[in-house]
Amino acid sequence: MAYEVTATRRRPQKFEDLIGQEFVAATLKNSIQTGKIAHAYLFTGPRGCGKTSTARIFAKALNCEKGPTPCPCGECSACKEITKGSSLDVIEIDGASNTSVNDVRQIIEEVQFPPNSSRYKIYIIDEVHMLTNNAFNALLKTIEEPPEYVVFIFATTELQKVPATIKSRCQQFNFRLVPIEKVKEQLALAAAEINLKADDEALYWIAKESTGSMRDSYTLFDQVAAFSEGHLTYEKIRDKLGLVGTERLNLLFEECAAANPAGAQEKLNDFLQAGISIEQLITNSADYLRSLLLIKNGIVKESLLGQDPARFSKAVLDAWNGTQIERALSIFLQLYRDIRYSLSPRYEIDLAFSRLCWLKEYVSPSEVKVAIDQARSLLGAAPSSAPASEVPAAGAAAAAPSQIHFKLPTESGNENPPGGNPPGFNQGAEIGIGGAPKEFHSAPVTQMPDDVDQIRDALITSLSLEDEALASLLKNTSDWAFDGQKISARIPDAFQKSRIDAKLQGLKNKARQLWGKDIAFDVQVHELERQPEQAVQIPKEVDLLVKVFKGEIVGGKVAAT
């Protein structure tokens, strides 16, 4: 007997055999039982999930000699002919090679004739999205009002290419990807049929690689079964298909986790010298890091990982946190996109593994934010009369300013007493980082200069670190005067004065912080004097042009005659 591939040998022959499409099978069976047979169906979904098989089963259910029945017998002549593909009343058409209006015209002419020996004449058009727009338009009338004995079944993997006018005339069924667990179960049954012993880990790997397509999984199963020699294992798949394998990746990534770039580059070179392609290594590395991330998040289902979680290195899992593994995965995803335009893919992958060696030093934006919040809270906190507590350690949640206390050493080495102030600190200042109030500052009080220009320069210099906008406004002021209690100054326009007035309290606080005394500020507007406009005598020629063309002079300079 001729060899038959697994995908053909295990093609579903009844609704109960459909894997992962139970909702489609139930709907079609109920429509047959109630006699509500539509004249057009549209099956959509990814490749290898059972669209054409469902169409054939539905055709058998409608034309079975015991039907219409949701459970075709498979023994009558109609069922056998449909199974073999030789039925005259079930016409399968490849939409990719019959795309023109002439092909559709032939269908329109054929539907006028009743079925030869069956109950229904059924047209199964696969890859229907390949038809041209004119062909679709020619088919509209026939789909909408066909003879009562005609049923159309369209199958497509690209629903977006099917016109809305076709969709509105069909009952639409969306086929889903088959879960990995169910794919693995079917592979185990296929292995048992041919007396092949298969490890669960190997079957899980095949199921994961098929990405939910039963046909893809059967095709890959046939390939690996050919070299399994009666026992299918993950190690054989790894060696024969040129995969890197989890064990080898563990060795490579352990060097990266240990921050050993020399060892990582050496092992990377060994892999590439052994004939493993760079693309395959990138793919396997990305899959490895994705599995590490799942395990780090507590997901250890073998159906998701594709293999036993115990195979992954504990040293790598302990060395990197979840954020760092996410960063590593993003590096390889970007690397796969970059190598197609790279000067040298080898240089790119060398650089990627070099970056992994300092992955421990990577700090995520969220960690930076936590550190900044802690610093802001610490620097903006005030001493409390309550007993002092230690400053929270790095990585701990930042406490509110009112809950943070300090232990600051005095000149003698002792801590400041509860409720007291550290020596050399000035109370009363209110300007803090980010606007947070502070009760003390590390800057000591100095003697106030006698020269008003020095006072101005000191204020501008100090404010430039905390309030750059206010410092810039002070640079625009002039004619400073100081009478011992109040500083008077001038500014060119009212808008800048209003901005200084809004920040006046901060300016006073800064003066109190620097020199330990309250100083009032009086800033007045002093507009620059404008030169009076000189009357310009218009030349006779210009005046003549203005009068002739009934125009006017709107700008520019005119030289006097």
PDB file of N, CA and C in Angstrom, residues 142-213:
ATOM      1  N   THR A 142     -25.963  35.229  -8.351  1.00  0.00           N
ATOM      2  CA  THR A 142     -26.114  33.781  -8.180  1.00  0.00           C
ATOM      3  C   THR A 142     -26.050  33.389  -6.715  1.00  0.00           C
ATOM      4  N   ILE A 143     -25.157  34.046  -5.940  1.00  0.00           N
ATOM      5  CA  ILE A 143     -25.059  33.719  -4.508  1.00  0.00           C
ATOM      6  C   ILE A 143     -26.322  34.151  -3.771  1.00  0.00           C
ATOM      7  N   GLU A 144     -26.869  35.286  -4.159  1.00  0.00           N
ATOM      8  CA  GLU A 144     -28.022  35.817  -3.433  1.00  0.00           C
ATOM      9  C   GLU A 144     -29.291  35.003  -3.701  1.00  0.00           C
ATOM     10  N   GLU A 145     -29.512  34.572  -4.939  1.00  0.00           N
ATOM     11  CA  GLU A 145     -30.731  33.843  -5.286  1.00  0.00           C
ATOM     12  C   GLU A 145     -30.387  32.621  -6.134  1.00  0.00           C
ATOM     13  N   PRO A 146     -29.716  31.623  -5.537  1.00  0.00           N
ATOM     14  CA  PRO A 146     -29.391  30.418  -6.316  1.00  0.00           C
ATOM     15  C   PRO A 146     -30.593  29.473  -6.358  1.00  0.00           C
ATOM     16  N   PRO A 147     -30.556  28.472  -7.219  1.00  0.00           N
ATOM     17  CA  PRO A 147     -31.591  27.435  -7.148  1.00  0.00           C
ATOM     18  C   PRO A 147     -31.581  26.755  -5.790  1.00  0.00           C
ATOM     19  N   GLU A 148     -32.703  26.199  -5.412  1.00  0.00           N
ATOM     20  CA  GLU A 148     -32.829  25.642  -4.053  1.00  0.00           C
ATOM     21  C   GLU A 148     -31.931  24.452  -3.810  1.00  0.00           C
ATOM     22  N   TYR A 149     -31.428  23.854  -4.845  1.00  0.00           N
ATOM     23  CA  TYR A 149     -30.569  22.676  -4.676  1.00  0.00           C
ATOM     24  C   TYR A 149     -29.071  23.026  -4.686  1.00  0.00           C
ATOM     25  N   VAL A 150     -28.704  24.304  -4.717  1.00  0.00           N
ATOM     26  CA  VAL A 150     -27.302  24.723  -4.789  1.00  0.00           C
ATOM     27  C   VAL A 150     -26.860  25.307  -3.443  1.00  0.00           C
ATOM     28  N   VAL A 151     -25.689  24.915  -2.995  1.00  0.00           N
ATOM     29  CA  VAL A 151     -25.083  25.458  -1.775  1.00  0.00           C
ATOM     30  C   VAL A 151     -23.635  25.856  -2.109  1.00  0.00           C
ATOM     31  N   PHE A 152     -23.284  27.085  -1.767  1.00  0.00           N
ATOM     32  CA  PHE A 152     -21.911  27.568  -1.949  1.00  0.00           C
ATOM     33  C   PHE A 152     -21.189  27.560  -0.597  1.00  0.00           C
ATOM     34  N   ILE A 153     -19.950  27.043  -0.596  1.00  0.00           N
ATOM     35  CA  ILE A 153     -19.096  27.080   0.603  1.00  0.00           C
ATOM     36  C   ILE A 153     -17.773  27.711   0.191  1.00  0.00           C
ATOM     37  N   PHE A 154     -17.494  28.893   0.737  1.00  0.00           N
ATOM     38  CA  PHE A 154     -16.244  29.613   0.437  1.00  0.00           C
ATOM     39  C   PHE A 154     -15.289  29.449   1.615  1.00  0.00           C
ATOM     40  N   ALA A 155     -14.016  29.258   1.313  1.00  0.00           N
ATOM     41  CA  ALA A 155     -12.969  29.150   2.351  1.00  0.00           C
ATOM     42  C   ALA A 155     -11.862  30.144   2.027  1.00  0.00           C
ATOM     43  N   THR A 156     -11.376  30.837   3.052  1.00  0.00           N
ATOM     44  CA  THR A 156     -10.317  31.829   2.833  1.00  0.00           C
ATOM     45  C   THR A 156      -9.492  32.009   4.102  1.00  0.00           C
ATOM     46  N   THR A 157      -8.231  32.326   3.906  1.00  0.00           N
ATOM     47  CA  THR A 157      -7.356  32.668   5.031  1.00  0.00           C
ATOM     48  C   THR A 157      -7.197  34.178   5.192  1.00  0.00           C
ATOM     49  N   GLU A 158      -7.728  34.953   4.254  1.00  0.00           N
ATOM     50  CA  GLU A 158      -7.580  36.413   4.288  1.00  0.00           C
ATOM     51  C   GLU A 158      -8.952  37.048   4.106  1.00  0.00           C
ATOM     52  N   LEU A 159      -9.664  37.128   5.205  1.00  0.00           N
ATOM     53  CA  LEU A 159     -11.039  37.627   5.169  1.00  0.00           C
ATOM     54  C   LEU A 159     -11.107  39.071   4.704  1.00  0.00           C
ATOM     55  N   GLN A 160     -10.090  39.866   5.007  1.00  0.00           N
ATOM     56  CA  GLN A 160     -10.132  41.287   4.658  1.00  0.00           C
ATOM     57  C   GLN A 160     -10.155  41.525   3.157  1.00  0.00           C
ATOM     58  N   LYS A 161      -9.778  40.521   2.363  1.00  0.00           N
ATOM     59  CA  LYS A 161      -9.768  40.675   0.908  1.00  0.00           C
ATOM     60  C   LYS A 161     -11.098  40.271   0.260  1.00  0.00           C
ATOM     61  N   VAL A 162     -12.010  39.770   1.049  1.00  0.00           N
ATOM     62  CA  VAL A 162     -13.319  39.386   0.517  1.00  0.00           C
ATOM     63  C   VAL A 162     -14.230  40.603   0.572  1.00  0.00           C
ATOM     64  N   PRO A 163     -14.866  40.978  -0.535  1.00  0.00           N
ATOM     65  CA  PRO A 163     -15.729  42.172  -0.524  1.00  0.00           C
ATOM     66  C   PRO A 163     -16.886  42.042   0.449  1.00  0.00           C
ATOM     67  N   ALA A 164     -17.313  43.178   0.966  1.00  0.00           N
ATOM     68  CA  ALA A 164     -18.435  43.186   1.910  1.00  0.00           C
ATOM     69  C   ALA A 164     -19.712  42.682   1.261  1.00  0.00           C
ATOM     70  N   THR A 165     -19.854  42.876  -0.048  1.00  0.00           N
ATOM     71  CA  THR A 165     -21.058  42.400  -0.733  1.00  0.00           C
ATOM     72  C   THR A 165     -21.147  40.878  -0.729  1.00  0.00           C
ATOM     73  N   ILE A 166     -19.990  40.210  -0.707  1.00  0.00           N
ATOM     74  CA  ILE A 166     -19.981  38.747  -0.615  1.00  0.00           C
ATOM     75  C   ILE A 166     -20.256  38.318   0.834  1.00  0.00           C
ATOM     76  N   LYS A 167     -19.624  38.984   1.781  1.00  0.00           N
ATOM     77  CA  LYS A 167     -19.810  38.615   3.187  1.00  0.00           C
ATOM     78  C   LYS A 167     -21.277  38.729   3.601  1.00  0.00           C
ATOM     79  N   SER A 168     -21.951  39.760   3.117  1.00  0.00           N
ATOM     80  CA  SER A 168     -23.340  39.995   3.541  1.00  0.00           C
ATOM     81  C   SER A 168     -24.293  38.934   3.008  1.00  0.00           C
ATOM     82  N   ARG A 169     -23.872  38.162   2.021  1.00  0.00           N
ATOM     83  CA  ARG A 169     -24.734  37.128   1.441  1.00  0.00           C
ATOM     84  C   ARG A 169     -24.412  35.741   1.982  1.00  0.00           C
ATOM     85  N   CYS A 170     -23.445  35.640   2.916  1.00  0.00           N
ATOM     86  CA  CYS A 170     -22.996  34.342   3.433  1.00  0.00           C
ATOM     87  C   CYS A 170     -23.131  34.286   4.951  1.00  0.00           C
ATOM     88  N   GLN A 171     -23.332  33.084   5.448  1.00  0.00           N
ATOM     89  CA  GLN A 171     -23.169  32.842   6.886  1.00  0.00           C
ATOM     90  C   GLN A 171     -21.677  32.642   7.148  1.00  0.00           C
ATOM     91  N   GLN A 172     -21.135  33.430   8.060  1.00  0.00           N
ATOM     92  CA  GLN A 172     -19.686  33.435   8.270  1.00  0.00           C
ATOM     93  C   GLN A 172     -19.316  32.643   9.515  1.00  0.00           C
ATOM     94  N   PHE A 173     -18.314  31.778   9.386  1.00  0.00           N
ATOM     95  CA  PHE A 173     -17.798  30.985  10.507  1.00  0.00           C
ATOM     96  C   PHE A 173     -16.297  31.252  10.616  1.00  0.00           C
ATOM     97  N   ASN A 174     -15.879  31.675  11.790  1.00  0.00           N
ATOM     98  CA  ASN A 174     -14.467  31.982  12.034  1.00  0.00           C
ATOM     99  C   ASN A 174     -13.807  30.805  12.749  1.00  0.00           C
ATOM    100  N   PHE A 175     -12.871  30.181  12.069  1.00  0.00           N
ATOM    101  CA  PHE A 175     -12.145  29.041  12.637  1.00  0.00           C
ATOM    102  C   PHE A 175     -10.977  29.554  13.478  1.00  0.00           C
ATOM    103  N   ARG A 176     -10.698  28.839  14.549  1.00  0.00           N
ATOM    104  CA  ARG A 176      -9.675  29.259  15.507  1.00  0.00           C
ATOM    105  C   ARG A 176      -8.432  28.387  15.396  1.00  0.00           C
ATOM    106  N   LEU A 177      -7.329  28.917  15.926  1.00  0.00           N
ATOM    107  CA  LEU A 177      -6.129  28.105  16.071  1.00  0.00           C
ATOM    108  C   LEU A 177      -6.374  27.003  17.097  1.00  0.00           C
ATOM    109  N   VAL A 178      -5.766  25.856  16.873  1.00  0.00           N
ATOM    110  CA  VAL A 178      -5.972  24.710  17.761  1.00  0.00           C
ATOM    111  C   VAL A 178      -5.048  24.844  18.965  1.00  0.00           C
ATOM    112  N   PRO A 179      -5.568  24.682  20.195  1.00  0.00           N
ATOM    113  CA  PRO A 179      -4.702  24.782  21.385  1.00  0.00           C
ATOM    114  C   PRO A 179      -3.583  23.747  21.344  1.00  0.00           C
ATOM    115  N   ILE A 180      -2.455  24.111  21.947  1.00  0.00           N
ATOM    116  CA  ILE A 180      -1.280  23.242  21.923  1.00  0.00           C
ATOM    117  C   ILE A 180      -1.555  21.895  22.586  1.00  0.00           C
ATOM    118  N   GLU A 181      -2.326  21.900  23.665  1.00  0.00           N
ATOM    119  CA  GLU A 181      -2.629  20.644  24.356  1.00  0.00           C
ATOM    120  C   GLU A 181      -3.360  19.674  23.433  1.00  0.00           C
ATOM    121  N   LYS A 182      -4.323  20.203  22.646  1.00  0.00           N
ATOM    122  CA  LYS A 182      -5.076  19.321  21.744  1.00  0.00           C
ATOM    123  C   LYS A 182      -4.209  18.857  20.589  1.00  0.00           C
ATOM    124  N   VAL A 183      -3.331  19.712  20.103  1.00  0.00           N
ATOM    125  CA  VAL A 183      -2.409  19.294  19.043  1.00  0.00           C
ATOM    126  C   VAL A 183      -1.520  18.168  19.544  1.00  0.00           C
ATOM    127  N   LYS A 184      -1.034  18.305  20.762  1.00  0.00           N
ATOM    128  CA  LYS A 184      -0.158  17.275  21.321  1.00  0.00           C
ATOM    129  C   LYS A 184      -0.904  15.937  21.464  1.00  0.00           C
ATOM    130  N   GLU A 185      -2.175  16.008  21.863  1.00  0.00           N
ATOM    131  CA  GLU A 185      -2.958  14.772  21.988  1.00  0.00           C
ATOM    132  C   GLU A 185      -3.106  14.077  20.640  1.00  0.00           C
ATOM    133  N   GLN A 186      -3.370  14.834  19.587  1.00  0.00           N
ATOM    134  CA  GLN A 186      -3.520  14.228  18.266  1.00  0.00           C
ATOM    135  C   GLN A 186      -2.207  13.667  17.755  1.00  0.00           C
ATOM    136  N   LEU A 187      -1.108  14.325  18.069  1.00  0.00           N
ATOM    137  CA  LEU A 187       0.198  13.805  17.675  1.00  0.00           C
ATOM    138  C   LEU A 187       0.509  12.498  18.387  1.00  0.00           C
ATOM    139  N   ALA A 188       0.112  12.417  19.647  1.00  0.00           N
ATOM    140  CA  ALA A 188       0.325  11.169  20.381  1.00  0.00           C
ATOM    141  C   ALA A 188      -0.477  10.026  19.753  1.00  0.00           C
ATOM    142  N   LEU A 189      -1.713  10.319  19.323  1.00  0.00           N
ATOM    143  CA  LEU A 189      -2.523   9.289  18.656  1.00  0.00           C
ATOM    144  C   LEU A 189      -1.906   8.898  17.311  1.00  0.00           C
ATOM    145  N   ALA A 190      -1.379   9.902  16.579  1.00  0.00           N
ATOM    146  CA  ALA A 190      -0.740   9.607  15.296  1.00  0.00           C
ATOM    147  C   ALA A 190       0.495   8.741  15.496  1.00  0.00           C
ATOM    148  N   ALA A 191       1.263   9.002  16.548  1.00  0.00           N
ATOM    149  CA  ALA A 191       2.443   8.186  16.823  1.00  0.00           C
ATOM    150  C   ALA A 191       2.048   6.762  17.189  1.00  0.00           C
ATOM    151  N   ALA A 192       0.968   6.613  17.942  1.00  0.00           N
ATOM    152  CA  ALA A 192       0.518   5.277  18.331  1.00  0.00           C
ATOM    153  C   ALA A 192       0.049   4.476  17.115  1.00  0.00           C
ATOM    154  N   GLU A 193      -0.524   5.153  16.112  1.00  0.00           N
ATOM    155  CA  GLU A 193      -1.017   4.459  14.926  1.00  0.00           C
ATOM    156  C   GLU A 193       0.116   3.815  14.138  1.00  0.00           C
ATOM    157  N   ILE A 194       1.284   4.434  14.157  1.00  0.00           N
ATOM    158  CA  ILE A 194       2.417   3.880  13.397  1.00  0.00           C
ATOM    159  C   ILE A 194       3.423   3.193  14.317  1.00  0.00           C
ATOM    160  N   ASN A 195       2.996   2.905  15.566  1.00  0.00           N
ATOM    161  CA  ASN A 195       3.845   2.205  16.536  1.00  0.00           C
ATOM    162  C   ASN A 195       5.153   2.939  16.792  1.00  0.00           C
ATOM    163  N   LEU A 196       5.052   4.249  16.935  1.00  0.00           N
ATOM    164  CA  LEU A 196       6.221   5.082  17.215  1.00  0.00           C
ATOM    165  C   LEU A 196       6.153   5.556  18.660  1.00  0.00           C
ATOM    166  N   LYS A 197       7.184   5.281  19.420  1.00  0.00           N
ATOM    167  CA  LYS A 197       7.258   5.760  20.790  1.00  0.00           C
ATOM    168  C   LYS A 197       7.743   7.211  20.776  1.00  0.00           C
ATOM    169  N   ALA A 198       6.995   8.104  21.427  1.00  0.00           N
ATOM    170  CA  ALA A 198       7.317   9.539  21.379  1.00  0.00           C
ATOM    171  C   ALA A 198       7.264  10.120  22.783  1.00  0.00           C
ATOM    172  N   ASP A 199       8.294  10.856  23.160  1.00  0.00           N
ATOM    173  CA  ASP A 199       8.318  11.535  24.452  1.00  0.00           C
ATOM    174  C   ASP A 199       7.385  12.750  24.414  1.00  0.00           C
ATOM    175  N   ASP A 200       6.789  13.043  25.555  1.00  0.00           N
ATOM    176  CA  ASP A 200       5.882  14.190  25.631  1.00  0.00           C
ATOM    177  C   ASP A 200       6.601  15.491  25.298  1.00  0.00           C
ATOM    178  N   GLU A 201       7.852  15.605  25.714  1.00  0.00           N
ATOM    179  CA  GLU A 201       8.598  16.841  25.459  1.00  0.00           C
ATOM    180  C   GLU A 201       8.775  17.076  23.967  1.00  0.00           C
ATOM    181  N   ALA A 202       9.028  16.005  23.222  1.00  0.00           N
ATOM    182  CA  ALA A 202       9.186  16.128  21.774  1.00  0.00           C
ATOM    183  C   ALA A 202       7.862  16.504  21.120  1.00  0.00           C
ATOM    184  N   LEU A 203       6.772  15.908  21.584  1.00  0.00           N
ATOM    185  CA  LEU A 203       5.467  16.227  21.006  1.00  0.00           C
ATOM    186  C   LEU A 203       5.059  17.656  21.335  1.00  0.00           C
ATOM    187  N   TYR A 204       5.380  18.098  22.534  1.00  0.00           N
ATOM    188  CA  TYR A 204       5.076  19.492  22.896  1.00  0.00           C
ATOM    189  C   TYR A 204       5.861  20.463  22.017  1.00  0.00           C
ATOM    190  N   TRP A 205       7.093  20.113  21.711  1.00  0.00           N
ATOM    191  CA  TRP A 205       7.890  21.002  20.859  1.00  0.00           C
ATOM    192  C   TRP A 205       7.284  21.095  19.466  1.00  0.00           C
ATOM    193  N   ILE A 206       6.858  19.955  18.909  1.00  0.00           N
ATOM    194  CA  ILE A 206       6.221  19.959  17.585  1.00  0.00           C
ATOM    195  C   ILE A 206       4.937  20.779  17.614  1.00  0.00           C
ATOM    196  N   ALA A 207       4.134  20.581  18.671  1.00  0.00           N
ATOM    197  CA  ALA A 207       2.871  21.316  18.776  1.00  0.00           C
ATOM    198  C   ALA A 207       3.117  22.815  18.884  1.00  0.00           C
ATOM    199  N   LYS A 208       4.146  23.205  19.629  1.00  0.00           N
ATOM    200  CA  LYS A 208       4.433  24.632  19.777  1.00  0.00           C
ATOM    201  C   LYS A 208       4.932  25.227  18.468  1.00  0.00           C
ATOM    202  N   GLU A 209       5.745  24.483  17.738  1.00  0.00           N
ATOM    203  CA  GLU A 209       6.260  24.984  16.465  1.00  0.00           C
ATOM    204  C   GLU A 209       5.169  25.104  15.410  1.00  0.00           C
ATOM    205  N   SER A 210       4.102  24.335  15.517  1.00  0.00           N
ATOM    206  CA  SER A 210       3.027  24.385  14.519  1.00  0.00           C
ATOM    207  C   SER A 210       2.146  25.613  14.676  1.00  0.00           C
ATOM    208  N   THR A 211       2.265  26.324  15.800  1.00  0.00           N
ATOM    209  CA  THR A 211       1.511  27.562  16.066  1.00  0.00           C
ATOM    210  C   THR A 211       0.014  27.400  15.829  1.00  0.00           C
ATOM    211  N   GLY A 212      -0.550  26.291  16.274  1.00  0.00           N
ATOM    212  CA  GLY A 212      -2.003  26.117  16.231  1.00  0.00           C
ATOM    213  C   GLY A 212      -2.544  25.524  14.953  1.00  0.00           C
ATOM    214  N   SER A 213      -1.696  25.120  14.012  1.00  0.00           N
ATOM    215  CA  SER A 213      -2.146  24.533  12.745  1.00  0.00           C
ATOM    216  C   SER A 213      -1.972  23.022  12.801  1.00  0.00           C
TER     217      SER A 213
END
